[in-house]
CSV table of C-alpha atoms and ligand atoms in Angstrom, one decimal:
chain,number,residue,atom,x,y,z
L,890,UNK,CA,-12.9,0.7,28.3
L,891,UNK,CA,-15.1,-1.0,25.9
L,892,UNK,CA,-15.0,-3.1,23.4
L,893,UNK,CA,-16.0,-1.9,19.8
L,894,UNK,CA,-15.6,-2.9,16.0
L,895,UNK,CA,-13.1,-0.3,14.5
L,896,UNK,CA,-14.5,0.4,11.2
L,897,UNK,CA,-13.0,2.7,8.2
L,898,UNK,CA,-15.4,6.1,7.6
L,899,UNK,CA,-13.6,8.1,4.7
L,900,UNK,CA,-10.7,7.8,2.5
L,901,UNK,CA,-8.4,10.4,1.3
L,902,UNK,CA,-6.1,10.3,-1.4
L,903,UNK,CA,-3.4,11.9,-3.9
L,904,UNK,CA,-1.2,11.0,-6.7
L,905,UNK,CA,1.0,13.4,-8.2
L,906,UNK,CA,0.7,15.4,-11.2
L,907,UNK,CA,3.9,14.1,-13.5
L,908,UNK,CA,2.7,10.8,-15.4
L,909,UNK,CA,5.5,8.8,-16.3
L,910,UNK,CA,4.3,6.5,-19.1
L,911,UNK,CA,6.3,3.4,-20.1
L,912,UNK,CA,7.2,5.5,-23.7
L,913,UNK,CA,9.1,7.1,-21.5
L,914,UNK,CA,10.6,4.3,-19.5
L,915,UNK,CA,11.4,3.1,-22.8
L,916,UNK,CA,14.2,6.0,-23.6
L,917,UNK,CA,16.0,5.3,-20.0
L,918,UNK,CA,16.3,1.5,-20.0
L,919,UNK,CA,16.1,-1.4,-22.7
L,920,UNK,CA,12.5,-2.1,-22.4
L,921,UNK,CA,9.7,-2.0,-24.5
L,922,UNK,CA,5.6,-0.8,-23.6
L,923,UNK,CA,4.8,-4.9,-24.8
L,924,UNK,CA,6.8,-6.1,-22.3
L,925,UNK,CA,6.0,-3.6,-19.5
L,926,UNK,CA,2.2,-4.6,-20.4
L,927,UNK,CA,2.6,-7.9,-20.4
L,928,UNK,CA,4.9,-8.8,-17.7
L,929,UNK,CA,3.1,-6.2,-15.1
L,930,UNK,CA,-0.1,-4.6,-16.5
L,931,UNK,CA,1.4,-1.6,-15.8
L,932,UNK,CA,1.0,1.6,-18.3
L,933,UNK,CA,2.0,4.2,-16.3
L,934,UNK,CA,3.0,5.6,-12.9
L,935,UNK,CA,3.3,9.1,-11.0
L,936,UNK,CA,6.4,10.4,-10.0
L,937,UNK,CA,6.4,13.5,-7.1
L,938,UNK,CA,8.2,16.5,-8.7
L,939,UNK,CA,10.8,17.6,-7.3
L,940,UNK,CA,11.5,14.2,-5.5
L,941,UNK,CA,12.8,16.4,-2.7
L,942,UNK,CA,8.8,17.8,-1.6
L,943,UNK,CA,9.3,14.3,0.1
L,944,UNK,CA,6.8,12.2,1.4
L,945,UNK,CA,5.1,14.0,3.7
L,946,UNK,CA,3.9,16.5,0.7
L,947,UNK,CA,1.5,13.6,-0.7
L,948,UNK,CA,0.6,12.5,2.8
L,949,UNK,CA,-0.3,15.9,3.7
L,950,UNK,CA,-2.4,16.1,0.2
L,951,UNK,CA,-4.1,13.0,1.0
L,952,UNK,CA,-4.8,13.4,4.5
L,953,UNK,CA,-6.3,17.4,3.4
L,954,UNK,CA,-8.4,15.5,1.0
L,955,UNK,CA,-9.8,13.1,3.4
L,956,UNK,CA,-10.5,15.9,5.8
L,957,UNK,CA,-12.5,17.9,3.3
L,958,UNK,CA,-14.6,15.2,2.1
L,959,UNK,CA,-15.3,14.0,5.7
L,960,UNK,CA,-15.6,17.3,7.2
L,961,UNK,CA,-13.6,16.8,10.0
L,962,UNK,CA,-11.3,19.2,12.3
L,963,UNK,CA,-8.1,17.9,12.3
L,964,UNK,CA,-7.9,18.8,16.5
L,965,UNK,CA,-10.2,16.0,16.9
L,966,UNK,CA,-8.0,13.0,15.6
L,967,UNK,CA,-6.4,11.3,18.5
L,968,UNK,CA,-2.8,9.3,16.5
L,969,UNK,CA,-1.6,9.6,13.0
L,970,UNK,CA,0.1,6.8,11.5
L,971,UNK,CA,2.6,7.0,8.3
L,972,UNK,CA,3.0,3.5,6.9
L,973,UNK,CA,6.2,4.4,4.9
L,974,UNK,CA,9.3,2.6,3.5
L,975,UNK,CA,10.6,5.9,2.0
L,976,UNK,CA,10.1,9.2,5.2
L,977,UNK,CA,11.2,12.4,4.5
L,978,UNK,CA,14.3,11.7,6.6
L,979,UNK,CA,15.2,9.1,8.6
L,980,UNK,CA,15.2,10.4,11.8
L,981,UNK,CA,12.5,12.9,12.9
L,982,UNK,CA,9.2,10.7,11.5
L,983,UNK,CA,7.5,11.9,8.8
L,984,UNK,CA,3.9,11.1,10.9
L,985,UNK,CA,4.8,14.1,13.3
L,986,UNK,CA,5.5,16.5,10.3
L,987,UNK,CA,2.2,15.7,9.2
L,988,UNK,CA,0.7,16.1,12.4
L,989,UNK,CA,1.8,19.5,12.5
L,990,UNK,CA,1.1,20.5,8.9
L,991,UNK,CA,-2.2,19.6,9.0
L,992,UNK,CA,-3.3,21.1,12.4
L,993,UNK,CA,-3.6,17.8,14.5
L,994,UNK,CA,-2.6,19.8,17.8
L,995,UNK,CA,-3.7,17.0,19.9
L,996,UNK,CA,-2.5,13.7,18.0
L,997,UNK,CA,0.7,11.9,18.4
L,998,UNK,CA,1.7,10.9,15.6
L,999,UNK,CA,4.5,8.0,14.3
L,1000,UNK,CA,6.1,6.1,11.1
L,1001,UNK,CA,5.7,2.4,10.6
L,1002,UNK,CA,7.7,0.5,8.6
L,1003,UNK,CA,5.8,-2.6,7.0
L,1004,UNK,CA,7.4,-1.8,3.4
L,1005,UNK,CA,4.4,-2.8,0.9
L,1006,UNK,CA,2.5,-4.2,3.6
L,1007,UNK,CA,3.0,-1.5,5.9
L,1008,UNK,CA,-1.0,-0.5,5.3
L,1009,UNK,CA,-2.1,-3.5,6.0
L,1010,UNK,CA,0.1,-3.8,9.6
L,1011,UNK,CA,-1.0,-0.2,10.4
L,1012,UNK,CA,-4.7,-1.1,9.8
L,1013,UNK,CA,-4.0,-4.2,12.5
L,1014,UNK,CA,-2.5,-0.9,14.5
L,1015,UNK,CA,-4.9,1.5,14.2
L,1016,UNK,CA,-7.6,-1.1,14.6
L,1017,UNK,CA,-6.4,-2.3,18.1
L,1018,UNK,CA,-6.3,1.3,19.5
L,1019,UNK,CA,-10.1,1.7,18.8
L,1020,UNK,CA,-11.4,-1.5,19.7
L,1021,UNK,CA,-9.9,-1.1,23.0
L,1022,UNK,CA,-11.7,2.2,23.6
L,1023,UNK,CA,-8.1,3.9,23.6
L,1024,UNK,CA,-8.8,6.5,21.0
L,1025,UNK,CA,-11.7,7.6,19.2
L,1026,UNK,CA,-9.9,8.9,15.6
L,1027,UNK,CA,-7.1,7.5,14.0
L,1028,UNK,CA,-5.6,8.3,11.1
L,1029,UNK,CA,-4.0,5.4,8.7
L,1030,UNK,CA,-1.9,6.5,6.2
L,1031,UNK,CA,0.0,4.8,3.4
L,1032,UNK,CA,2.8,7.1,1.2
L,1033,UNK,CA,5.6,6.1,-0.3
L,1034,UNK,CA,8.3,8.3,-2.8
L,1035,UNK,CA,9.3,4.9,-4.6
L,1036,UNK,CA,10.9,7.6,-7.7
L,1037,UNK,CA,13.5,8.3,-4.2
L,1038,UNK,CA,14.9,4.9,-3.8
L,1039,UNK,CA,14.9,4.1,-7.9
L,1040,UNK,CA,18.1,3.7,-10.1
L,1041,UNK,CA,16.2,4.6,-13.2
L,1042,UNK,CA,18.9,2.5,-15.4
L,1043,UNK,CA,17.8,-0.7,-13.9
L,1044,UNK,CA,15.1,-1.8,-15.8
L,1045,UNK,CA,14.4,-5.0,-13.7
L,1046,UNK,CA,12.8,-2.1,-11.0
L,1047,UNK,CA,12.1,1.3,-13.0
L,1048,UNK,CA,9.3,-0.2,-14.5
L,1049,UNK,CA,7.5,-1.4,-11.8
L,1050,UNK,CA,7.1,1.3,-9.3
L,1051,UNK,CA,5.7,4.9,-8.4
L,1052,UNK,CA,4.7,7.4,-6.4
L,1053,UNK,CA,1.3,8.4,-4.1
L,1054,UNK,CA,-0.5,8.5,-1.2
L,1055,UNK,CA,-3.9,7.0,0.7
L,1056,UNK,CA,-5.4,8.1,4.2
L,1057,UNK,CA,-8.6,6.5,5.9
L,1058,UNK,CA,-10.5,7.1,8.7
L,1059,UNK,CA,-11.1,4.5,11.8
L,1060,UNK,CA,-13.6,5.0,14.1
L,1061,UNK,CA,-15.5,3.3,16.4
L,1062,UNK,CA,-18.6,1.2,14.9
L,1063,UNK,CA,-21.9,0.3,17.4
L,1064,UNK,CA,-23.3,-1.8,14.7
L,1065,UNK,CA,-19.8,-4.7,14.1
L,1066,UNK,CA,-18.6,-3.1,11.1
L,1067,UNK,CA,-15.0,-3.2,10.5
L,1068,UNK,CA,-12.0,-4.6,10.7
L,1069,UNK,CA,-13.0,-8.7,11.8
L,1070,UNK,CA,-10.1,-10.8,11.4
L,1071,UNK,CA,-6.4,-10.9,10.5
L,1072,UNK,CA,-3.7,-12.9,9.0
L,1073,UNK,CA,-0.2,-11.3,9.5
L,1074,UNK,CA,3.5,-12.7,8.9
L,1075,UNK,CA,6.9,-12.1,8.3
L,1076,UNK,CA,9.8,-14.2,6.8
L,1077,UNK,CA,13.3,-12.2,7.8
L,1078,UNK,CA,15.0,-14.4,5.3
L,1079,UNK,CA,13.3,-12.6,2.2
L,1080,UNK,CA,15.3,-9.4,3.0
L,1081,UNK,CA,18.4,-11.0,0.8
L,1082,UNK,CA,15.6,-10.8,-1.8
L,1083,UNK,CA,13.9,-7.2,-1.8
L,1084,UNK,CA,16.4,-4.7,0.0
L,1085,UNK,CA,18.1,-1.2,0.3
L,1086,UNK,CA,21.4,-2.6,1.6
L,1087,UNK,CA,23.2,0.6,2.7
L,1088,UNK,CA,21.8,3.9,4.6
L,1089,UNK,CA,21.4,1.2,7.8
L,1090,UNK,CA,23.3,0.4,11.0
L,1091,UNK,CA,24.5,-2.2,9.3
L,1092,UNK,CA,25.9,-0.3,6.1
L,1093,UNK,CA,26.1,3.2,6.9
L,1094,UNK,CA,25.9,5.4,3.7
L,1095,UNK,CA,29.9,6.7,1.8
L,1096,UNK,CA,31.3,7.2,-0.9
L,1097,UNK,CA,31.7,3.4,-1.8
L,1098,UNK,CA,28.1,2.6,-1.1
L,1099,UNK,CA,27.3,5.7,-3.3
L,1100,UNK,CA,29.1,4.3,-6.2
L,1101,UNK,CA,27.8,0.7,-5.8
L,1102,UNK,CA,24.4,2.0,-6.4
L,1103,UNK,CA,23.4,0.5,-2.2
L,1104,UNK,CA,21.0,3.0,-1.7
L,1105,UNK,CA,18.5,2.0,-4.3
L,1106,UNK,CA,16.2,-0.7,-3.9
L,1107,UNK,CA,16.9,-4.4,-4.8
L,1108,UNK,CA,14.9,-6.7,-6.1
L,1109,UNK,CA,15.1,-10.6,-7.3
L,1110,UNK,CA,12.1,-10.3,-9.1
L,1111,UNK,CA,11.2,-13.7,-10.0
L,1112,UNK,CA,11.3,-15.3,-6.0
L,1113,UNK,CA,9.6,-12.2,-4.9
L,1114,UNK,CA,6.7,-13.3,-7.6
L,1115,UNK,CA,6.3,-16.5,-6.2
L,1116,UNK,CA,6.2,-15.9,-2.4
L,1117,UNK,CA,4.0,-12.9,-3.1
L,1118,UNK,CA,1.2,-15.4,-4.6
L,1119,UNK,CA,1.6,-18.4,-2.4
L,1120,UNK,CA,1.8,-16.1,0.6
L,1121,UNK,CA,-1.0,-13.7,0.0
L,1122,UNK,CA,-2.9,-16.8,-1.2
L,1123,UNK,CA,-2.5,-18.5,2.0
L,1124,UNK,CA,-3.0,-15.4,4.1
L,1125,UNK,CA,-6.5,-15.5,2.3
L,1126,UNK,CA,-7.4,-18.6,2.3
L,1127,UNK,CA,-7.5,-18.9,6.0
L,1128,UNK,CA,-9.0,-15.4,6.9
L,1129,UNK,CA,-11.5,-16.8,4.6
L,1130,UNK,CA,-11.6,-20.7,6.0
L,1131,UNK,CA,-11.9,-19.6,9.6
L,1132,UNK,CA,-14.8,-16.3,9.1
L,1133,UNK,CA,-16.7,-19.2,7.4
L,1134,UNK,CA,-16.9,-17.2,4.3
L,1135,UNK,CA,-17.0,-18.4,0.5
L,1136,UNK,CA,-15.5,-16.5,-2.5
L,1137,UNK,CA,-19.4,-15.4,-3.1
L,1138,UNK,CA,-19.8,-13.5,0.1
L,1139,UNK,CA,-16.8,-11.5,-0.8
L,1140,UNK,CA,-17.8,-8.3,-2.6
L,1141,UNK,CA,-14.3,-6.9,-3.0
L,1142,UNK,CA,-10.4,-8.2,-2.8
L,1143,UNK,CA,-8.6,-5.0,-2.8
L,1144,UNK,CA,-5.0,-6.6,-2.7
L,1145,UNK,CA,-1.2,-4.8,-3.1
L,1146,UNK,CA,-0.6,-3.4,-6.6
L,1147,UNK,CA,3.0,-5.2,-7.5
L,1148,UNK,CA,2.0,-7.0,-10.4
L,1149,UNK,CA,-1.6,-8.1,-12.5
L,1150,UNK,CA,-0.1,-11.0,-13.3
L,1151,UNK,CA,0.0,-11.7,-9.3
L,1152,UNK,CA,-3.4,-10.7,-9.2
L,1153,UNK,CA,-4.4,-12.7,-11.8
L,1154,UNK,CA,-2.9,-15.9,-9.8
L,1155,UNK,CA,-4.9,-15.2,-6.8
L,1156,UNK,CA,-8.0,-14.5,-8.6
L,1157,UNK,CA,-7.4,-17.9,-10.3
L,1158,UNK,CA,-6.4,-19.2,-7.1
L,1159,UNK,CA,-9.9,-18.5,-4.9
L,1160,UNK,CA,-11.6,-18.4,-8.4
L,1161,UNK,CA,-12.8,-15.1,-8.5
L,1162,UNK,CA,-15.1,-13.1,-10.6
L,1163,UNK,CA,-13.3,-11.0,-12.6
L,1164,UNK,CA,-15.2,-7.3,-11.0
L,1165,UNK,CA,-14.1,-9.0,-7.4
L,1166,UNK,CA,-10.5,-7.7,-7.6
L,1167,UNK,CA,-10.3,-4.1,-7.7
L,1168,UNK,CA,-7.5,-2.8,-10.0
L,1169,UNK,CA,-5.5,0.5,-10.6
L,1170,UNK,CA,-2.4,-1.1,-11.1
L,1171,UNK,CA,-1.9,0.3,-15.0
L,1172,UNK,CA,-2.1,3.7,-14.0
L,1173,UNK,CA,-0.3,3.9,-11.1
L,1174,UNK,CA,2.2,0.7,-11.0
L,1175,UNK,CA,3.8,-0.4,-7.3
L,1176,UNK,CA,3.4,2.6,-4.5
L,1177,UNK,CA,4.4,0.2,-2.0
L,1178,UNK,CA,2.2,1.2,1.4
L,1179,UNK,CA,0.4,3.7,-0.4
L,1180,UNK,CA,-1.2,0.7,-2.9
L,1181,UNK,CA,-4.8,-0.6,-0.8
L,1182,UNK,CA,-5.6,3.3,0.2
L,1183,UNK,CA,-5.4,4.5,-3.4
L,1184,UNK,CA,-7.9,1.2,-4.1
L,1185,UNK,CA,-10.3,2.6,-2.0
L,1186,UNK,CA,-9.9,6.1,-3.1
L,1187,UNK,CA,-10.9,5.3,-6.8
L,1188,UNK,CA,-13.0,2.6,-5.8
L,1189,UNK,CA,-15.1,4.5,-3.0
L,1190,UNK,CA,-18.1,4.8,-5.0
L,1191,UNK,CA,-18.3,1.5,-5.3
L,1192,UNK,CA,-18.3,0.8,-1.8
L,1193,UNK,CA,-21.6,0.0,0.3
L,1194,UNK,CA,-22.7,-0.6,4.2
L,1195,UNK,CA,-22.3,-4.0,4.8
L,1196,UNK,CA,-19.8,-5.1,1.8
L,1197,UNK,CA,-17.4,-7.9,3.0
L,1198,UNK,CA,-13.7,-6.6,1.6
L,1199,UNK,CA,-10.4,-8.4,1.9
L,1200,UNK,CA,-7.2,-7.2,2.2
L,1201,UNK,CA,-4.4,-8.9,1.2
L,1202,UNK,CA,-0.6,-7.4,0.9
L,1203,UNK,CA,3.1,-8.8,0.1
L,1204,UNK,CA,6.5,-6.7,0.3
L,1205,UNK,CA,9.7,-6.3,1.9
L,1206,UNK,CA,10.7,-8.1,4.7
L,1207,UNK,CA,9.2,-10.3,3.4
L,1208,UNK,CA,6.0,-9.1,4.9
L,1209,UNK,CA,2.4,-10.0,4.2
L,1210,UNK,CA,-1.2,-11.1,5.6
L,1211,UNK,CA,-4.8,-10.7,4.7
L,1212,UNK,CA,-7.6,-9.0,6.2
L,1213,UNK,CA,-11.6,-8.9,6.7
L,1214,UNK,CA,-13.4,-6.0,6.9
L,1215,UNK,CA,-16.9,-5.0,6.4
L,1216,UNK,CA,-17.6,-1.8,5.1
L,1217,UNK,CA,-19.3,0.7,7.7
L,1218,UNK,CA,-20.8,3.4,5.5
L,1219,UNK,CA,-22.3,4.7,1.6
L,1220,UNK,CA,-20.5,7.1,-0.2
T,638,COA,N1,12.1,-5.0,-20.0
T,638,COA,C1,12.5,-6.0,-20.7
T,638,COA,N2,13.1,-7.1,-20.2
T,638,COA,C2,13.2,-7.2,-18.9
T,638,COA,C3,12.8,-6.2,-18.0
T,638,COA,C4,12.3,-5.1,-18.6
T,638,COA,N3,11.9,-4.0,-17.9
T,638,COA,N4,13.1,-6.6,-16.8
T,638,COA,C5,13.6,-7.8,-16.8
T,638,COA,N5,13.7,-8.2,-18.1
T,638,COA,C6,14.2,-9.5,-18.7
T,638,COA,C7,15.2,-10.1,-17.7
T,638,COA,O1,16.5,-9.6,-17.9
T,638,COA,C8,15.1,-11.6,-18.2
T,638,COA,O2,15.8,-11.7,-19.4
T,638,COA,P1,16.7,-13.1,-19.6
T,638,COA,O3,15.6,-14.2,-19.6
T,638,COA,O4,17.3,-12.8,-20.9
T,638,COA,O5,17.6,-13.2,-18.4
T,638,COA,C9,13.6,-11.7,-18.6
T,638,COA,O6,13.1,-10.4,-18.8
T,638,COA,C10,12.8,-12.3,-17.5
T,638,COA,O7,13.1,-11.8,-16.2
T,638,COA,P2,12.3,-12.1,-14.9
T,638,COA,O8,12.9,-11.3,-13.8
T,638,COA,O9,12.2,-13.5,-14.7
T,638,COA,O10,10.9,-11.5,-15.3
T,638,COA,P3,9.6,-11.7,-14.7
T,638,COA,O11,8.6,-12.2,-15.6
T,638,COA,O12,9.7,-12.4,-13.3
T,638,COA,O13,9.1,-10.2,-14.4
T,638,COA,C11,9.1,-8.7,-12.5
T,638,COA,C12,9.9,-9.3,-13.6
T,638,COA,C13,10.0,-7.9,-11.6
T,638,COA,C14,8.1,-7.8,-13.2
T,638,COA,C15,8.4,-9.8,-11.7
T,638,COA,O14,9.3,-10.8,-11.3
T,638,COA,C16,7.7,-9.3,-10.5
T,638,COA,O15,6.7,-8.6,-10.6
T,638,COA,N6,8.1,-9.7,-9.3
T,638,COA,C17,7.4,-9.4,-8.0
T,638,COA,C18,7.4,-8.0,-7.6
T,638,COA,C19,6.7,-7.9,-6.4
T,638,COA,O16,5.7,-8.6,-6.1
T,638,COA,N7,7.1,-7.1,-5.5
T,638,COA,C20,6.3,-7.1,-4.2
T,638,COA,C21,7.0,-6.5,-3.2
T,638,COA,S1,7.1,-4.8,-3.5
């Protein structure tokens, strides 16, 4: 086995058709468009209709997008990776469905569960399996049905989050591009903070945990803010200290989608220019894993040879990290 760079060459993406804007958030929940702007940058978001397509529909999309654009026969990829915090079901993966669905007759295929940095783990993943000469394609995707998991009469979540779905490409790179360096942490206490408490082992779903509302997700918004920017900015700060790297050599941050006021805090924080930090947060709010692939799907035509990007993510867990990467090709 040898020892090669693994380096992203196409992205793939897909957000459903049904725009939810925040007029319409404002006739479910007391809210207003001014305070949905202001406190999140956030204008709209896409919901998957019906919710019960599940996630695999959008991963399937995305993934058929990336194979068109790149080419490629789906035989040829070697694993499949679904960096999810809502599957189709929770027991079989949604990764093998996909495999099947999209003819990958020769890939395994599995779910990981990083909740909004599940990409960013899964790029760690997929990364490792290339650079050790394991496998020659693997597919990284990020999709998550957020619209699932939402109790659209709580307006301190409804707001924030959507729906969609990003695929890349990793491949082996000769010339060093790729994936160079990684940050990646967990805190097990921030679950009491950000949490679906029943469906588990440890709360399995009934008719009480029905009523209580336990199966949609929890948030305490305001400790979630701050660990999300002195995490991510920490994460950063060293990928950044020990790649020897300044804020000028970085041509792109393309961090987790959960708030602009967040990214407005780390840009501040590594004093950034304000067309370093890639942004679709007001069109699309919070799709959890599916947030840094859909950056790179708008942004692709941005993207040269050589660019230095990093990656940065915070979400459930709590979970978070940055990452380097160079970018291995011109769209
Ligand atoms: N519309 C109007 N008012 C709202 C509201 C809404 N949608 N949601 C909350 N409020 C109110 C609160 O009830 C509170 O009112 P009070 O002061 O009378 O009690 C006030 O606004 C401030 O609430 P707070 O939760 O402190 O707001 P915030 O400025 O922290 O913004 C979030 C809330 C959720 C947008 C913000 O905390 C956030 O983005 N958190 C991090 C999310 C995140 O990063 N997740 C990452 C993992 S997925």
């Amino acid at each position: 086995m040898t020892t090669k760079t693994a380096a992203i060459t196409a992205v793939g993406g897909y957000v459903p058709e049904h725009v939810l804007t925040n007029a319409d958030i404002e006739q479910m929940v007391d809210t207003s468009d001014e305070w949905i702007v202001s406190r999140t940058g956030i204008r709209e978001r896409r919901i998957l209709k019906p919710t019960s397509l599940g996630t695999s529909f959008m991963a399937i999309k995305a993934v058929q997008n990336l194979l068109d654009k790149k080419n490629l026969d789906p035989t040829q990829i070697d694993l499949i990776i679904v960096a999810t915090a809502t599957p189709d079901m929770p027991v079989s993966s949604t990764a093998s469905y996909v495999a099947t669905e999209i003819g990958a007759t020769n890939a395994f295929a599995y779910d990981l569960q990083g909740a909004c940095s599940g990409f960013l783990f899964g790029m760690s993943t997929a990364a490792a399996y290339i650079s050790s000469g394991r496998y020659k394609k693997v597919l990284l995707i990020g999709a998550d049905t957020m619209s699932s998991i939402i109790d659209y009469s709580d307006r301190a979540t409804c707001v924030i989050f959507g729906d969609g779905a990003g695929a890349v490409l990793f491949e082996p790179n000769d010339e060093g591009l790729g994936l160079q360096d990684e940050v990646l942490r967990v805190d097990g206490k921030g679950r009491a903070y950000l949490k679906i408490e029943a469906g588990g082992s440890m709360l399995p779903p009934s008719k009480e945990t029905v009523s209580k509302k336990q199966h949609f997700l929890h948030q305490e918004g305001r400790p979630v803010f701050k660990f999300a920017i002195s995490n991510m900015s920490d994460a950063i700060t060293q990928v950044i200290t020990r790649n020897d790297l300044s804020k000028d050599d970085i041509d792109f941050v393309v961090a987790h989608q959960a708030n602009k006021r967040i990214l407005d805090a780390i840009s501040n924080h590594l004093d950034l220019k304000s067309d370093q930090m890639l942004i679709n947060i007001e069109r699309y709010g919070n799709t959890t894993a599916a947030t840094l692939p859909l950056l790179l799907w708008d942004y692709e035509h941005l993207l040269k040879k050589n660019q230095k990007l990093l990656f940065t993510a915070f979400g459930g867990g709590f979970t978070w990290g940055a990452s380097y990467l160079t970018w291995a090709y011109n769209s």
